[in-house]
């Protein structure tokens, strides 16, 4: 169908910019008149013109009487840019085809209503399923007021994340590690605990050609992060060290020599993940990639904050009750209370297995 072909092109534009628009959604737009594409656009960065505006500027006068294909319902409120609906109406567009409605409370059908009141024909739902997959983190962010959380781990066939001596480099192969770096590129921030920083000294960057480095989030209750740690000394990305309320100004002073490092105390003597999520939401972090150890993973499980789980499984057996597993610090007593997930993807990567599971609607962990 021509409708799907044009919308698929718009979705390709949106996919191409999805790593650079947060906390705004990635949007693509295509304008067609008499069977000819006259305008193309994508939302490139927060605060800049939206996809519809770019497409309208390209189309110029040819937009009059044309059809606009757009991946997300056009905005109808004043933000950092004027409402797209007003510019669509002024352009003379006669028909708008939308992949999916916007879940943002300031839009949520309002854009569609404004277009209809201006006697513009509106159709919603072309390639809706593909669009909703694209916008899952954004819809989650604006609906739940917290980042969309992806937890990742590499394990052996028997579920171990390291040996009893805590040797974990490398359980998985190069293909699996490269795939994991793609997720770093796609997320706004990556989170680990201070023990991972002390024991492994990771950079938490994206080692892909042209890849975007996520913000680095370190959970460090008493501010033990070493000054020579890569996440402190390396300026490739911003680093936010989240601490408790008892960390003193004197403790913060040594970190002031690093402009990219920010010490962020929470208003509590301990680090509660809901507080961390609220902090990250306020900072505009739409998607969070968690690469912690068993303690961090168990905390996210206990707090019911895992929206997607990615596990890379190596064909090896480590064994031993002292070797750590992914969630060893928290578990349920009864199967009925298990954290429910739905399989999204199972594939092999050069002889290793990748499993992706999505949070089920029925998550039943006890308090």
mmCIF file of N, CA and C in Angstrom, residues 216 218 223 225-227 229-242 252-264:
data_model
loop_
_atom_site.group_PDB
_atom_site.id
_atom_site.type_symbol
_atom_site.label_atom_id
_atom_site.label_comp_id
_atom_site.label_asym_id
_atom_site.label_seq_id
_atom_site.Cartn_x
_atom_site.Cartn_y
_atom_site.Cartn_z
ATOM 1 N N UNK A 216 26.654 8.874 32.532
ATOM 2 C CA UNK A 216 27.059 7.808 33.441
ATOM 3 C C UNK A 216 26.505 8.098 34.836
ATOM 4 N N UNK A 218 26.334 6.794 38.722
ATOM 5 C CA UNK A 218 26.979 5.934 39.709
ATOM 6 C C UNK A 218 26.204 6.039 41.016
ATOM 7 N N UNK A 223 30.000 8.218 48.857
ATOM 8 C CA UNK A 223 30.990 8.870 47.988
ATOM 9 C C UNK A 223 32.367 8.226 48.115
ATOM 10 N N UNK A 225 33.702 6.724 45.249
ATOM 11 C CA UNK A 225 34.212 6.610 43.884
ATOM 12 C C UNK A 225 35.633 7.168 43.797
ATOM 13 N N UNK A 226 36.612 6.364 43.376
ATOM 14 C CA UNK A 226 38.001 6.833 43.325
ATOM 15 C C UNK A 226 38.184 7.969 42.322
ATOM 16 N N UNK A 227 39.042 8.916 42.663
ATOM 17 C CA UNK A 227 39.306 10.046 41.780
ATOM 18 C C UNK A 227 40.005 9.621 40.485
ATOM 19 N N UNK A 229 39.289 6.828 38.935
ATOM 20 C CA UNK A 229 38.401 5.928 38.185
ATOM 21 C C UNK A 229 38.155 6.506 36.795
ATOM 22 N N UNK A 230 37.966 5.635 35.822
ATOM 23 C CA UNK A 230 37.761 6.093 34.451
ATOM 24 C C UNK A 230 36.523 6.976 34.310
ATOM 25 N N UNK A 231 35.493 6.698 35.112
ATOM 26 C CA UNK A 231 34.266 7.506 34.995
ATOM 27 C C UNK A 231 34.462 8.904 35.561
ATOM 28 N N UNK A 232 35.539 9.106 36.341
ATOM 29 C CA UNK A 232 35.860 10.426 36.893
ATOM 30 C C UNK A 232 36.904 11.124 36.031
ATOM 31 N N UNK A 233 38.005 10.445 35.765
ATOM 32 C CA UNK A 233 39.112 11.073 35.023
ATOM 33 C C UNK A 233 38.827 11.194 33.533
ATOM 34 N N UNK A 234 37.984 10.307 32.997
ATOM 35 C CA UNK A 234 37.666 10.351 31.574
ATOM 36 C C UNK A 234 36.494 11.276 31.287
ATOM 37 N N UNK A 235 36.706 12.251 30.419
ATOM 38 C CA UNK A 235 35.681 13.277 30.148
ATOM 39 C C UNK A 235 34.837 12.969 28.917
ATOM 40 N N UNK A 236 34.785 11.702 28.514
ATOM 41 C CA UNK A 236 34.023 11.364 27.307
ATOM 42 C C UNK A 236 32.528 11.585 27.481
ATOM 43 N N UNK A 237 32.063 11.556 28.724
ATOM 44 C CA UNK A 237 30.630 11.711 28.993
ATOM 45 C C UNK A 237 30.437 12.335 30.365
ATOM 46 N N UNK A 238 29.236 12.894 30.590
ATOM 47 C CA UNK A 238 28.886 13.423 31.906
ATOM 48 C C UNK A 238 28.764 12.273 32.913
ATOM 49 N N UNK A 239 29.200 12.499 34.137
ATOM 50 C CA UNK A 239 29.078 11.511 35.202
ATOM 51 C C UNK A 239 28.325 12.125 36.374
ATOM 52 N N UNK A 240 27.231 11.495 36.766
ATOM 53 C CA UNK A 240 26.462 11.913 37.937
ATOM 54 C C UNK A 240 26.649 10.858 39.023
ATOM 55 N N UNK A 241 27.245 11.258 40.141
ATOM 56 C CA UNK A 241 27.426 10.353 41.272
ATOM 57 C C UNK A 241 26.337 10.670 42.285
ATOM 58 N N UNK A 242 25.418 9.724 42.467
ATOM 59 C CA UNK A 242 24.284 9.918 43.363
ATOM 60 C C UNK A 242 24.640 9.366 44.741
ATOM 61 N N UNK A 252 33.031 16.566 48.650
ATOM 62 C CA UNK A 252 32.795 16.867 47.235
ATOM 63 C C UNK A 252 33.951 17.627 46.591
ATOM 64 N N UNK A 253 34.728 18.354 47.395
ATOM 65 C CA UNK A 253 35.749 19.265 46.860
ATOM 66 C C UNK A 253 36.720 18.603 45.879
ATOM 67 N N UNK A 254 37.264 17.399 46.169
ATOM 68 C CA UNK A 254 38.230 16.800 45.228
ATOM 69 C C UNK A 254 37.661 16.550 43.829
ATOM 70 N N UNK A 255 36.338 16.411 43.732
ATOM 71 C CA UNK A 255 35.724 16.113 42.427
ATOM 72 C C UNK A 255 35.500 17.371 41.595
ATOM 73 N N UNK A 256 35.666 18.540 42.216
ATOM 74 C CA UNK A 256 35.392 19.795 41.510
ATOM 75 C C UNK A 256 36.384 20.078 40.398
ATOM 76 N N UNK A 257 37.521 19.386 40.405
ATOM 77 C CA UNK A 257 38.502 19.569 39.336
ATOM 78 C C UNK A 257 38.053 18.920 38.019
ATOM 79 N N UNK A 258 36.966 18.163 38.087
ATOM 80 C CA UNK A 258 36.452 17.475 36.894
ATOM 81 C C UNK A 258 35.106 18.092 36.508
ATOM 82 N N UNK A 259 35.051 18.989 35.526
ATOM 83 C CA UNK A 259 33.806 19.692 35.179
ATOM 84 C C UNK A 259 32.669 18.776 34.747
ATOM 85 N N UNK A 260 33.010 17.592 34.257
ATOM 86 C CA UNK A 260 31.982 16.675 33.765
ATOM 87 C C UNK A 260 31.405 15.799 34.876
ATOM 88 N N UNK A 261 31.919 15.934 36.109
ATOM 89 C CA UNK A 261 31.461 15.110 37.231
ATOM 90 C C UNK A 261 30.570 15.944 38.148
ATOM 91 N N UNK A 262 29.406 15.399 38.477
ATOM 92 C CA UNK A 262 28.439 16.108 39.310
ATOM 93 C C UNK A 262 28.053 15.211 40.497
ATOM 94 N N UNK A 263 28.208 15.713 41.705
ATOM 95 C CA UNK A 263 27.809 14.975 42.902
ATOM 96 C C UNK A 263 26.370 15.376 43.233
ATOM 97 N N UNK A 264 25.481 14.395 43.305
ATOM 98 C CA UNK A 264 24.046 14.669 43.468
ATOM 99 C C UNK A 264 23.498 13.918 44.676
#
